[in-house]
């Protein structure tokens, strides 16, 4: 019976023996074969972010947006979660230059306040979420509601998602071009996420939005767009974890088409690299290409009027560069810093550049000025 | 649409304060963290890192949930709410989980002949282990007068502490309960090999991937950096109580934090007792109750039909049901 280091002793009987205290312990909830409510959050989160968006065209600093935002997630009871966010944008800058030859630019300034709220109820393997959102600008008011249901298989390898939403917008441009116009859209989305192997997660989503109402840009001289716009989106994602490197690669492809005639493709890839125990670096690359809307016209510079005008008098027309054919590349990196058990910080920089001749499989819309933007974001979050 | 933004956010895993131990094998992953003021570890073998990480995060979140819910240091915990209402006559509503833990505490009180009492934490007011002073008889008597599980008024969904100053404390089994809950979640998710270790109270999920048992060192009660023995466990739980966690010595006599609720005095007789049981919460309760039995510990543990290892007052190892 002498005390020695590392006696190698084993239970003589591998079967559990049950005394009365062990039996009492077996009555405790959830110690054996726990039936656990599907991942209701147990920690609250509050995060504050400041984002700056700054874009420019050759010889022209255009729009600068400074947007502070607040996000709160609060678990309530054991199977409810409430989320809310608030963002305030201050926007100032020049209106976009459609055509490289135009030298003047009118200035704009606006601000926007937007918020969302969402409640999620977690059941066994099913969660149901109800959300609402609002956005207020001087001339544009938006209200939205959503409902979604998620369902996971017993092995948690497959999750199905069905969501629906409704948005109602009121448009009252300050120049009085129209008064009290509306836009209404109904949205439906369905998706499936599958754990394919232990290191691969794949996701497929299809979404459809049917919208009607006022789509014109009231601040453009000639801008007449259809009053109906149906959009279809298909998204595929693949996350792959490379074990020997500890790196996760997230890739995605998105196809978009709408009844304005726009077809767009987005391919994106990012790599999540842990750096030591407290930092994570995520470089990212995204390529976007789109074909023009059916009624988009390439602006023609008129030396007298000085603004681009559509040729002839078409029923529908717009020279909004967002409806043109172009390609765009975004390169960026995000650094996350886990300061301690409660606090974390992140810092993100992205550079966006859009050029008409970067369009995939053909030239983009001619005469469009190159557009580039810097996006900086700094954020802090705290768990409670 | 709000739901689209929501889905983006929920795709990101919650950041947990977990240290990924350096140098672990390709399929033996150790996730270290601190909870309940103890160094803790979830160790998972035979799984790729991504899956092990996902499982460990769920288990660690469960430990933190229990810590938050039952910590007496958090004013919003259920334990604090019950204690704050002591003497007010207010019946504090409790949920099913808390109610079942209180039922377990009641059974431990009965099965230990009153030695295990979750109202005995008030002795803390008399014993200050930092100042290393033996309390005055008056201070001790005053604290002992506040103790008494039988006085707690229990209904299935409410609890009343009748006297101001009374307290309950789940410190006697909260950590072990968390280890069992975390292990149960890992088992649910299919983790078959690994250990949940919360400050030395641990639950083994299953043997190593090659089928062999884990070797678990038992801390030397007088030399914290050394193991005095090791126990091989393929499944089940192991918990240790000892006189070395908090103590002071006066005139060569050791006063430890395991206090007899009837007298208010520290127990004597064993440096530590480790118990092997199917559940950590049972092992932890039995190791503490065994120390409270002092010389009668072997008889008590025999009545519970468990394997155990004790280090007696002279530092000698005693084992029962564990082969050398």
PDB file of C-alpha atoms in Angstrom, chain A residues 2 45 49 104 175 267 279 337:
ATOM      1  CA  UNK A   2       2.948   2.317  -0.283  1.00  0.00           C
ATOM      2  CA  UNK A  45     -23.623  39.470 -28.164  1.00  0.00           C
ATOM      3  CA  UNK A  49     -19.104  48.626 -36.096  1.00  0.00           C
ATOM      4  CA  UNK A 104     -19.537  68.682 -63.837  1.00  0.00           C
ATOM      5  CA  UNK A 175     -37.652  67.165 -56.453  1.00  0.00           C
ATOM      6  CA  UNK A 267     -17.657  33.942 -57.985  1.00  0.00           C
ATOM      7  CA  UNK A 279      -5.763  36.199 -34.613  1.00  0.00           C
ATOM      8  CA  UNK A 337      -8.507  39.626 -32.956  1.00  0.00           C
TER       9      UNK A 337
END
